[in-house]
PDB file of C-alpha atoms in Angstrom:
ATOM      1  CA  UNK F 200       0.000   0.000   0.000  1.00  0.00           C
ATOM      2  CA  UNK F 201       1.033   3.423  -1.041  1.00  0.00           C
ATOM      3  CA  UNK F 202       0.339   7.196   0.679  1.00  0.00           C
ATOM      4  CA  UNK F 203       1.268  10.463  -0.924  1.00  0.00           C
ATOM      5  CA  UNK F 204       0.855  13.147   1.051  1.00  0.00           C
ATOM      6  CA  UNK F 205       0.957  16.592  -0.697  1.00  0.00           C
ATOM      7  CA  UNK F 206       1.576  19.814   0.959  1.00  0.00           C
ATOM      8  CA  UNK F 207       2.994  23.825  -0.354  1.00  0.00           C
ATOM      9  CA  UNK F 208      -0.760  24.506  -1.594  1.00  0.00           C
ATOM     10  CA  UNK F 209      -1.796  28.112  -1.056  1.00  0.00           C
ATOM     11  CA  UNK F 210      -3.336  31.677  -2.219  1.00  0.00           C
ATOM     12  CA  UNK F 211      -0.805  33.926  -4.251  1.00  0.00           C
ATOM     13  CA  UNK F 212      -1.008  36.623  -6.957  1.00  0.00           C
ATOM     14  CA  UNK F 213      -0.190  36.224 -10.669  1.00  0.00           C
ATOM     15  CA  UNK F 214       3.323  36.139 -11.286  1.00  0.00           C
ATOM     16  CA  UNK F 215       3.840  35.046  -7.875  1.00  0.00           C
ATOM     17  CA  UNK F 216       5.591  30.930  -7.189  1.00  0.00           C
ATOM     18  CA  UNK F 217       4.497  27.987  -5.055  1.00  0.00           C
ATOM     19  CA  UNK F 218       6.689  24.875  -3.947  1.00  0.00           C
ATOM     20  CA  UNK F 219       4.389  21.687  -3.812  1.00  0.00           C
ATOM     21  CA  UNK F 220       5.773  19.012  -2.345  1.00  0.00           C
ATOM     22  CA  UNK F 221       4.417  15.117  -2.364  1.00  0.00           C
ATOM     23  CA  UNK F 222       6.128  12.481  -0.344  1.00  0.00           C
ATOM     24  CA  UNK F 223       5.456   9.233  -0.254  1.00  0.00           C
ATOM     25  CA  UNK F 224       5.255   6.002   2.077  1.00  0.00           C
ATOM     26  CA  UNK F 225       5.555   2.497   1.420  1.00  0.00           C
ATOM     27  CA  UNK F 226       7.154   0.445  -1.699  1.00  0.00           C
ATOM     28  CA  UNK F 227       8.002   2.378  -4.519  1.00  0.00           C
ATOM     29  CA  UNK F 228      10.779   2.363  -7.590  1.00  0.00           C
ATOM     30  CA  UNK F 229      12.566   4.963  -8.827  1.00  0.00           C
ATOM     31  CA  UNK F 230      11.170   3.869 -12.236  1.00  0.00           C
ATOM     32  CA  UNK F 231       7.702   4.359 -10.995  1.00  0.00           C
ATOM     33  CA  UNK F 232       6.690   7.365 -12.758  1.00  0.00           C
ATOM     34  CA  UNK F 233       5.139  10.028 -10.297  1.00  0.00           C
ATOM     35  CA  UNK F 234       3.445  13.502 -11.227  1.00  0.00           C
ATOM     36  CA  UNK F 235       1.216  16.134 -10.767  1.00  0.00           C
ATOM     37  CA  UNK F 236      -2.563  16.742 -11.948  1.00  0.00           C
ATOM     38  CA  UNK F 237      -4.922  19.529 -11.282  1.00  0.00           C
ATOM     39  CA  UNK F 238      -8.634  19.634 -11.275  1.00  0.00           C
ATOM     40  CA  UNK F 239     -10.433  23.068 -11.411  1.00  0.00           C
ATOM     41  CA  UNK F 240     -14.181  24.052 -10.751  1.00  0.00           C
ATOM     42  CA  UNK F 241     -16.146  22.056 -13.486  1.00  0.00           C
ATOM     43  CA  UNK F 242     -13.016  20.643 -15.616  1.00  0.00           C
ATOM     44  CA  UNK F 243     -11.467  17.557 -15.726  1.00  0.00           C
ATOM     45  CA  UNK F 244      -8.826  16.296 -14.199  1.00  0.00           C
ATOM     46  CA  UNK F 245      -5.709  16.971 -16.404  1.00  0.00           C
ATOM     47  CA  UNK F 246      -1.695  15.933 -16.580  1.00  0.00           C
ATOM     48  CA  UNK F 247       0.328  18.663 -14.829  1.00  0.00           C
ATOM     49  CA  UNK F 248       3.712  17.418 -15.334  1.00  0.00           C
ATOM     50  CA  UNK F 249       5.117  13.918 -14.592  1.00  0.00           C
ATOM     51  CA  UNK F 250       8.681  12.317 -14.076  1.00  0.00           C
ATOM     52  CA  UNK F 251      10.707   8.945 -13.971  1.00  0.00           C
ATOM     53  CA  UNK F 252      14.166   7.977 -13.728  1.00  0.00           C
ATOM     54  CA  UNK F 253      14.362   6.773 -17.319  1.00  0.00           C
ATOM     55  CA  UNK F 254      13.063   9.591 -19.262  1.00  0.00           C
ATOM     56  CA  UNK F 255      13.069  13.272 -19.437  1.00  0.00           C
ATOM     57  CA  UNK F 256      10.179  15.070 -17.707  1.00  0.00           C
ATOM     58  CA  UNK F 257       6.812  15.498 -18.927  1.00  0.00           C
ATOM     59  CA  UNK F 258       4.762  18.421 -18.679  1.00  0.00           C
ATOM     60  CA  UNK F 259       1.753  20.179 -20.155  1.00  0.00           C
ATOM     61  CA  UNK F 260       2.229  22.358 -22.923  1.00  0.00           C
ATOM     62  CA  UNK F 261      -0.110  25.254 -20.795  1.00  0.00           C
ATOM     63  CA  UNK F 262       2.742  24.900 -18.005  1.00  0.00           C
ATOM     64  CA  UNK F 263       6.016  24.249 -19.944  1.00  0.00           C
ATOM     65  CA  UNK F 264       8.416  26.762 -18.998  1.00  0.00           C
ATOM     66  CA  UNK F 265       6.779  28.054 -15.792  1.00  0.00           C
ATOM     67  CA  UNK F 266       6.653  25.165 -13.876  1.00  0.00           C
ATOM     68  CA  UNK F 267       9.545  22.324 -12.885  1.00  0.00           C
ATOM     69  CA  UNK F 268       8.829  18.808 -11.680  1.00  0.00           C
ATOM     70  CA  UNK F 269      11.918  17.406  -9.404  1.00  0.00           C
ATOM     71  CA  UNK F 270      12.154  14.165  -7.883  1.00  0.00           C
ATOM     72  CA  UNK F 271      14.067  12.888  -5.018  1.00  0.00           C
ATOM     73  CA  UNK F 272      14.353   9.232  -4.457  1.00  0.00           C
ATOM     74  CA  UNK F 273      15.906   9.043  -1.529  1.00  0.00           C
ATOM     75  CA  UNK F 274      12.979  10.387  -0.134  1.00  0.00           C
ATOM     76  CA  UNK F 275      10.539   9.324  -2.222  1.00  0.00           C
ATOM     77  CA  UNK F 276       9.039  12.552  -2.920  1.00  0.00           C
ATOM     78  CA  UNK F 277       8.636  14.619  -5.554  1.00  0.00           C
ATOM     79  CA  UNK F 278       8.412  18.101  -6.058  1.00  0.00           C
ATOM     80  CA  UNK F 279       6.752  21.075  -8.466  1.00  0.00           C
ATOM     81  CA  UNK F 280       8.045  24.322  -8.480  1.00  0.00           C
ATOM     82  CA  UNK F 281       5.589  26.820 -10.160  1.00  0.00           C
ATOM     83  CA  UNK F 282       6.632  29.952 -10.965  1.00  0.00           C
ATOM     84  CA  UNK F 283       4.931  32.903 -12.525  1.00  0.00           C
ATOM     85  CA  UNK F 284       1.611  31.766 -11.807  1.00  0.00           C
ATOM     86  CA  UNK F 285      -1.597  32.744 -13.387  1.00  0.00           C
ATOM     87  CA  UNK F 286      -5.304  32.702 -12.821  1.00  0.00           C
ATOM     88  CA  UNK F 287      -5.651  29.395 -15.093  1.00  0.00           C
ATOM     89  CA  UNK F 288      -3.900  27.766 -12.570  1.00  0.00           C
ATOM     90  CA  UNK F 289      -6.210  27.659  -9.709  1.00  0.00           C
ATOM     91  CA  UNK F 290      -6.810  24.357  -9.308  1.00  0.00           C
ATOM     92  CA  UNK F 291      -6.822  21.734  -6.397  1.00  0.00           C
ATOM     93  CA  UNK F 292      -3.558  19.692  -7.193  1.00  0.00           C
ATOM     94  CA  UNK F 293      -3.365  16.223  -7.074  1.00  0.00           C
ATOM     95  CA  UNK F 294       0.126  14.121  -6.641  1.00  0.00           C
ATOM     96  CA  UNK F 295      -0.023  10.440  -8.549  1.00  0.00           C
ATOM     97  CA  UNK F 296       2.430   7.449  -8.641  1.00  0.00           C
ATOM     98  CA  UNK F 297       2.132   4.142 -10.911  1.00  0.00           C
ATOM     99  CA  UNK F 298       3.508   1.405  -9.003  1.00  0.00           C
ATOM    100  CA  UNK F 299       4.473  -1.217 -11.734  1.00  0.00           C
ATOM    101  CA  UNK F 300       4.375  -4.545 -10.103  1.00  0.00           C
ATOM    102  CA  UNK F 301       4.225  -6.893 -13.245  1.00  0.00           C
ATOM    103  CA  UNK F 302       1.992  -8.320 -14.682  1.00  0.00           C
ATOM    104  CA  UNK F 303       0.048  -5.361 -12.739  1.00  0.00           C
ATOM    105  CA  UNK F 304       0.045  -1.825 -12.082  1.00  0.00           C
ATOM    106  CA  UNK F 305      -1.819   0.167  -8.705  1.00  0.00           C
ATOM    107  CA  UNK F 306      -2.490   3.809  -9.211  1.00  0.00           C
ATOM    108  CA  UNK F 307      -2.585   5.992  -6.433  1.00  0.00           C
ATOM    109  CA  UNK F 308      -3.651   9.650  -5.335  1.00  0.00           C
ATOM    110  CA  UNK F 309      -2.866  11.927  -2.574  1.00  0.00           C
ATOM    111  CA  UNK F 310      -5.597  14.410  -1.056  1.00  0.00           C
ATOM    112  CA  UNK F 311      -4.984  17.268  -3.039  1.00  0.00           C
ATOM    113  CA  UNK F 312      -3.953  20.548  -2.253  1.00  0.00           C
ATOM    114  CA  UNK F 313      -5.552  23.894  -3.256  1.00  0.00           C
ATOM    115  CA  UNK F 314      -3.517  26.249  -5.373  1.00  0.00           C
ATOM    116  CA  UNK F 315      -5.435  29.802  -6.028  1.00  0.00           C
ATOM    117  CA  UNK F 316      -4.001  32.619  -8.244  1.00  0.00           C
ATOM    118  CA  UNK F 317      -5.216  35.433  -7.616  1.00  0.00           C
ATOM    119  CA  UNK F 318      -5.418  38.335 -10.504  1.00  0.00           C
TER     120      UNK F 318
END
């Protein structure tokens, strides 16, 4: 069984940064891959960014260049570092891990944490 807890959420203005942080507990890989998504009032659920140890990061093209997804193994947590933030980001913020146990793979979620930008 796998936690995430997230935490760094918050209210700041546009242009302003946030640091959200997502740690985990229990068995995972450094190849698991392990991200971000964000859900805002009345949308989907949609990729932030996500990262493994065998390929370059991935991110959403309406984030590329604003935001940075980190990873640190030794903790098993992984970070996002969004920087000039805008409106379009509010969102609650969800951190996600795929824990690749062949034949089979578990998803889990953390809690979320609410990021509001504020114009």
């Amino acid at each position: 069984q796998v936690q995430l807890v997230e935490s760094g959420g918050g209210l700041v203005q546009a242009g302003g940064s946030l640091r959200l942080s997502c740690a985990a507990s229990g068995i995972i890989s450094d190849t698991d891959p392990m991200g971000w998504y964000r859900q805002a009032p009345g949308k989907q659920r949609e990729l932030v960014a996500t990262i493994t140890s065998r390929a370059s990061p991935n991110y959403a093209d309406s984030v590329k260049g604003r935001f940075t997804i980190s990873r640190d193994n030794a903790k098993s947590t992984v970070y996002l570092q969004m920087n000039n933030l805008k409106p379009d980001d509010t969102a609650v913020y969800y951190c996600h891990t795929l824990v690749i146990q062949f034949p089979r793979s578990y998803n889990y979620w953390g809690q979320g944490t609410q990021v509001t930008v504020s114009s």
